[in-house]
Amino acid sequence: MATQTECFNLKDAISKQAEATFVDTQTLYRKLHRTPELPFQEYKTSARLADALESLGYEVTRGVGGTGVVALMNNGSGPTVMLRGDMDALPIKEETGLDFASNETATAADGNEVPLMHACGHDLHSSCIVGTAAVMAALKEHWSGTLMLICQPAEEIFGGAKAMLNDGLYERFPRPDIILGQHNMPALAGSVGHISGSAMAACTNLAVTIHGAGGHGSMPAQTIDPVVIAAHVVTRLQSIVSREVPPEETVVVTVGKLHAGTQANIIPHLAELEINIRSFDDALHRQVVTSIERIICAECEAGRSPKPPEIRVLNETIAMHNDPVAIEHVRRAHAEHFGDANLYAMPRLNASEDFPLFGNAKVGGFSG
């Protein structure tokens, strides 16, 4: 066991190395912020990160799961610790006025040109992975085991973790004993939050097409109106949380998109919806999704829809549950380094991540 003096010296060494790498890490962060890329299009981002990790002496593999990067440092016997940072940005126009603000655009999946911005902090996450890599490489004499660094694509669409796993992440590389991730949050600068157990929600995004039989607005009896059917669906969905979910559970069902028609006097052939579902229990989550499908099909039948609705999953992820023992170890280490006054208990977040897929995966990829 390390003595108090040894612990103090290590804390001092970590602080000095973090300070020494700060300027390079900040420079990398600003470069990444200036040049954001869409999910699975992180070509420049992943190349910059891979080059930086290689320069620090890590064994780097590129193109894992598309644009993902895996970097390993084997340093004797001991556990395999995986650190994960994500890389992708959002189709948002940046109006921060920063001197390193993004002016980038890209072609989205629908073929439209969209502005780009790192509005969710993935530029910070991935640059901090490199900063951590620099500190750990400089302090190799103080630790043993294998450090596994992941630069993950496509978190914003819940696609990157699954893609890396299905590309043999845990077959081609060591399966980690513990997986650590971080996220920037609205909080006091210099503070660090932790949460044990249930931490983030499962999420499913559904796309729905309701079929009708369109016609002129002056002759509604000769049509089957998908707008009316869609309206009943939206209203009926509100009863799932209030009447099918136990009151002590937290579930969100949101219709974020409802589109039909082109002008007032034409009844359209189709109505399109997109539905967002969030919950903290994976079994309950599947129950809610099944209820949504039941209601959509029933309303289409009641409305005389000429054919069944089309329901497809756009993307989804499971709920995140942090291991209490691991969280306590991390919290103690942070308390020793930053002081208890700079720690806080994070609330459970209704936001969602594909990070928990790394912990839930079976060898051979993730298909659930």
XYZ file of C-alpha atoms in Angstrom:
368
model
C 0.000 0.000 0.000
C 1.297 3.455 -0.882
C 2.401 5.694 1.975
C 0.917 9.158 2.536
C 4.105 10.713 1.149
C 3.962 8.543 -1.970
C 0.319 9.489 -2.541
C 1.163 13.168 -2.134
C 4.048 12.875 -4.584
C 1.819 11.123 -7.142
C -0.860 13.779 -6.788
C 1.791 16.423 -7.351
C 3.175 14.524 -10.364
C -0.308 14.206 -11.902
C -0.949 17.933 -11.421
C 2.372 18.849 -13.028
C 1.787 16.566 -16.025
C -1.757 17.860 -16.482
C -0.435 21.421 -16.447
C 2.332 20.494 -18.897
C -0.138 19.044 -21.411
C -2.817 21.726 -20.990
C -1.746 24.013 -23.841
C -1.514 21.157 -26.347
C -4.875 19.789 -25.212
C -6.511 23.196 -25.482
C -5.028 23.712 -28.968
C -6.399 20.336 -30.079
C -9.803 21.157 -28.573
C -10.014 24.407 -30.515
C -9.044 22.690 -33.769
C -11.743 20.075 -33.233
C -14.295 22.727 -32.319
C -13.495 24.703 -35.467
C -13.894 21.664 -37.756
C -16.871 19.581 -36.542
C -18.144 16.594 -38.511
C -21.427 14.680 -38.666
C -21.884 11.132 -37.267
C -19.838 8.555 -39.189
C -18.216 11.396 -41.157
C -15.525 12.134 -38.535
C -12.622 11.605 -40.960
C -10.514 14.673 -40.089
C -11.394 14.406 -36.398
C -10.419 10.749 -36.061
C -7.203 11.287 -38.044
C -6.145 14.144 -35.736
C -6.864 12.086 -32.646
C -5.123 8.981 -33.984
C -2.037 10.995 -34.956
C -1.900 12.604 -31.502
C -2.191 9.257 -29.717
C 0.462 7.646 -31.933
C 2.840 10.501 -31.169
C 2.478 9.658 -27.459
C 3.600 6.070 -27.993
C 0.228 4.309 -28.109
C -0.551 1.386 -30.411
C -3.318 2.884 -32.538
C -5.896 1.175 -34.742
C -7.975 3.351 -37.057
C -11.285 2.702 -38.770
C -12.906 0.604 -36.046
C -16.656 0.715 -36.601
C -16.225 3.148 -39.475
C -14.273 6.106 -38.135
C -13.546 4.894 -34.595
C -10.072 4.865 -33.067
C -8.664 2.418 -30.493
C -5.361 3.184 -28.747
C -3.589 0.770 -26.407
C -0.730 1.135 -23.972
C 0.366 -2.170 -22.436
C 2.265 -1.530 -19.235
C 2.762 -4.868 -17.512
C 0.308 -6.980 -15.585
C -2.882 -5.540 -14.195
C -6.435 -4.597 -15.167
C -7.546 -3.256 -18.541
C -9.098 0.184 -18.112
C -11.047 1.681 -20.994
C -11.594 5.427 -21.366
C -14.090 6.590 -23.961
C -14.565 9.923 -25.700
C -17.002 10.650 -28.529
C -16.246 12.693 -31.663
C -19.337 13.676 -33.685
C -21.067 17.048 -33.881
C -24.593 18.330 -34.501
C -26.293 20.036 -37.487
C -26.543 23.390 -35.702
C -25.312 26.805 -36.810
C -22.795 28.222 -34.343
C -23.456 31.774 -33.185
C -21.115 31.955 -30.185
C -18.831 34.618 -31.633
C -15.741 32.653 -30.543
C -12.574 33.229 -32.535
C -12.441 29.466 -33.091
C -16.148 29.099 -33.939
C -17.225 26.659 -36.616
C -18.201 27.820 -40.097
C -18.347 24.257 -41.424
C -21.199 22.710 -43.389
C -21.830 19.142 -44.559
C -24.286 17.065 -46.536
C -26.726 15.291 -44.248
C -28.282 11.868 -44.866
C -31.306 13.476 -46.574
C -29.011 15.229 -49.067
C -29.467 18.699 -47.601
C -26.556 20.974 -46.727
C -26.475 21.674 -42.982
C -24.337 23.862 -40.696
C -22.194 22.094 -38.107
C -21.327 22.779 -34.484
C -19.868 20.958 -31.498
C -22.809 21.915 -29.296
C -22.686 18.822 -27.066
C -19.047 18.880 -25.967
C -17.666 15.951 -27.937
C -14.692 18.078 -28.991
C -13.904 18.499 -25.287
C -14.393 14.792 -24.557
C -12.068 13.601 -27.314
C -9.368 16.209 -26.695
C -9.420 15.265 -22.989
C -8.827 11.642 -24.008
C -5.588 12.789 -25.656
C -4.671 14.916 -22.641
C -5.225 11.935 -20.359
C -3.158 9.768 -22.688
C -0.269 12.217 -22.381
C -0.426 12.241 -18.573
C -0.646 8.452 -18.329
C 2.240 7.931 -20.759
C 4.435 10.302 -18.775
C 3.638 8.527 -15.488
C 4.028 4.907 -16.605
C 6.205 4.065 -13.608
C 3.238 4.774 -11.310
C 0.754 2.293 -12.799
C 0.583 -1.132 -14.414
C -1.953 -2.839 -16.638
C -3.438 -1.921 -20.021
C -4.900 1.463 -20.878
C -7.462 1.307 -23.702
C -8.569 4.610 -25.198
C -11.650 4.798 -27.432
C -12.500 7.664 -29.777
C -16.063 6.789 -30.709
C -18.062 8.006 -33.713
C -21.789 8.707 -34.023
C -22.924 9.043 -30.420
C -25.561 11.597 -31.427
C -27.459 8.932 -33.396
C -26.694 6.066 -30.969
C -24.749 4.298 -33.704
C -21.055 4.469 -32.882
C -20.778 2.167 -29.865
C -22.775 -0.543 -31.616
C -20.689 -0.144 -34.790
C -17.407 -0.537 -32.885
C -18.698 -3.558 -30.975
C -19.963 -5.194 -34.150
C -16.553 -4.553 -35.721
C -15.014 -6.852 -33.122
C -13.989 -4.367 -30.432
C -13.893 -7.044 -27.722
C -12.421 -9.686 -30.007
C -9.674 -7.643 -31.668
C -8.771 -5.781 -28.457
C -8.845 -6.633 -24.726
C -12.213 -6.704 -23.002
C -11.927 -4.028 -20.297
C -12.345 -4.679 -16.594
C -13.823 -1.220 -16.131
C -15.109 1.390 -18.582
C -14.938 5.087 -17.725
C -16.612 7.934 -19.578
C -17.093 11.594 -18.846
C -19.433 14.346 -19.942
C -19.266 18.099 -19.554
C -22.301 19.496 -17.717
C -23.735 22.876 -16.710
C -22.035 23.196 -13.321
C -19.464 25.287 -11.484
C -16.069 25.332 -13.215
C -13.683 22.918 -11.550
C -16.401 20.777 -10.012
C -16.877 17.047 -10.652
C -20.157 15.139 -10.350
C -20.830 11.434 -9.798
C -23.924 9.262 -9.810
C -24.255 5.642 -8.735
C -26.834 3.203 -10.081
C -29.507 4.447 -12.482
C -27.923 7.392 -14.272
C -29.311 7.990 -17.773
C -32.416 6.964 -19.665
C -32.978 4.403 -22.366
C -34.168 6.036 -25.567
C -35.978 4.910 -28.723
C -36.824 7.140 -31.678
C -39.565 5.805 -33.969
C -40.562 6.919 -37.465
C -44.204 6.245 -38.357
C -46.026 6.502 -41.680
C -49.839 6.449 -41.601
C -51.529 5.696 -44.906
C -54.731 7.306 -46.121
C -56.512 7.880 -49.397
C -56.181 11.502 -50.370
C -58.489 13.729 -52.321
C -60.043 17.176 -52.547
C -60.950 18.889 -49.304
C -64.485 19.527 -50.608
C -65.176 15.771 -50.793
C -63.905 14.270 -47.503
C -66.351 11.353 -47.649
C -64.490 10.064 -50.691
C -61.170 10.032 -48.846
C -59.523 8.396 -45.852
C -57.888 11.229 -43.956
C -54.481 10.298 -42.441
C -54.355 13.650 -40.638
C -57.372 12.719 -38.512
C -55.874 9.296 -37.787
C -52.541 10.899 -36.825
C -54.326 13.374 -34.536
C -56.052 10.513 -32.722
C -52.711 8.703 -32.401
C -51.027 11.739 -30.835
C -53.890 12.223 -28.371
C -54.149 8.540 -27.478
C -50.397 8.186 -26.887
C -50.713 10.581 -23.953
C -52.639 7.915 -22.030
C -49.677 5.492 -21.954
C -47.745 7.337 -19.252
C -50.860 8.305 -17.279
C -52.633 4.929 -17.439
C -50.153 2.151 -18.291
C -46.980 3.170 -16.433
C -46.706 2.848 -12.623
C -46.741 6.324 -11.030
C -43.337 5.810 -9.405
C -41.655 5.241 -12.789
C -40.308 7.986 -15.050
C -41.297 7.651 -18.709
C -41.468 10.254 -21.478
C -43.409 9.844 -24.737
C -43.026 12.797 -27.103
C -44.274 13.261 -30.653
C -41.564 15.559 -31.980
C -42.609 15.508 -35.624
C -46.024 15.462 -37.304
C -46.143 16.251 -40.988
C -48.900 15.828 -43.553
C -50.167 17.559 -46.648
C -49.170 20.512 -48.785
C -52.108 22.949 -48.585
C -55.454 23.528 -46.895
C -57.854 22.165 -49.505
C -56.082 18.852 -50.224
C -56.429 15.781 -48.033
C -53.061 13.994 -48.264
C -52.249 10.343 -48.807
C -49.780 10.139 -45.908
C -49.063 11.460 -42.444
C -45.607 11.075 -40.909
C -44.705 11.126 -37.243
C -41.514 10.761 -35.233
C -41.860 9.661 -31.622
C -39.303 9.845 -28.803
C -39.522 7.434 -25.838
C -37.334 7.627 -22.705
C -37.321 5.553 -19.521
C -34.942 4.183 -16.885
C -36.011 0.524 -16.980
C -35.258 -1.467 -20.132
C -38.124 -3.962 -19.643
C -40.633 -1.177 -19.037
C -39.186 0.644 -22.033
C -40.002 -2.272 -24.351
C -43.513 -2.406 -22.855
C -44.051 1.271 -23.671
C -42.782 0.840 -27.247
C -45.157 -2.122 -27.672
C -48.036 0.021 -26.375
C -47.206 2.743 -28.886
C -47.232 0.225 -31.733
C -50.578 -1.183 -30.507
C -52.197 2.262 -30.396
C -50.930 3.266 -33.833
C -52.224 0.049 -35.421
C -55.583 0.312 -33.608
C -56.155 3.932 -34.634
C -55.281 3.122 -38.240
C -57.832 0.317 -38.219
C -60.444 2.556 -36.591
C -59.765 5.225 -39.200
C -60.114 2.754 -42.146
C -56.504 3.146 -43.214
C -56.100 1.232 -46.523
C -52.967 -0.557 -45.322
C -51.076 -1.072 -42.068
C -48.856 1.698 -40.750
C -45.104 1.572 -41.249
C -43.212 1.743 -37.964
C -39.416 1.668 -37.878
C -36.758 2.341 -35.269
C -34.560 5.282 -36.222
C -32.135 4.656 -33.364
C -32.155 3.484 -29.768
C -30.031 2.854 -26.712
C -30.421 1.184 -23.339
C -30.527 2.741 -19.875
C -27.231 3.437 -18.131
C -26.555 2.014 -14.665
C -23.239 2.909 -13.032
C -21.566 0.275 -10.873
C -21.737 1.539 -7.253
C -18.364 0.062 -6.243
C -16.561 1.564 -9.232
C -18.237 4.937 -8.705
C -17.114 4.997 -5.074
C -13.505 4.255 -6.071
C -13.581 7.080 -8.628
C -15.268 9.476 -6.203
C -12.613 8.830 -3.528
C -9.818 9.426 -6.018
C -11.416 12.685 -7.116
C -11.929 13.725 -3.490
C -8.226 13.184 -2.798
C -7.189 15.145 -5.872
C -9.784 17.946 -6.098
C -11.116 18.052 -2.526
C -14.598 17.119 -1.293
C -15.798 20.701 -1.674
C -15.417 20.436 -5.450
C -17.504 17.260 -5.781
C -21.275 17.060 -6.118
C -23.925 14.370 -6.436
C -25.269 14.377 -9.981
C -29.023 13.989 -10.447
C -30.379 11.213 -12.651
C -30.580 12.513 -16.226
C -33.442 11.947 -18.642
C -30.884 12.387 -21.430
C -29.516 9.297 -23.166
C -26.179 7.889 -24.348
C -24.956 4.843 -26.271
C -22.082 4.522 -23.777
C -23.893 1.796 -21.740
C -23.798 -0.516 -24.771
C -20.069 -0.999 -24.132
C -20.847 -2.494 -20.729
C -23.826 -4.540 -21.883
C -22.192 -6.120 -24.957
C -21.531 -9.789 -25.410
C -18.341 -10.985 -27.117
C -18.928 -10.907 -30.857
C -20.736 -7.596 -31.069
C -24.052 -6.067 -30.093
C -27.245 -6.948 -31.882
C -29.875 -6.377 -29.203
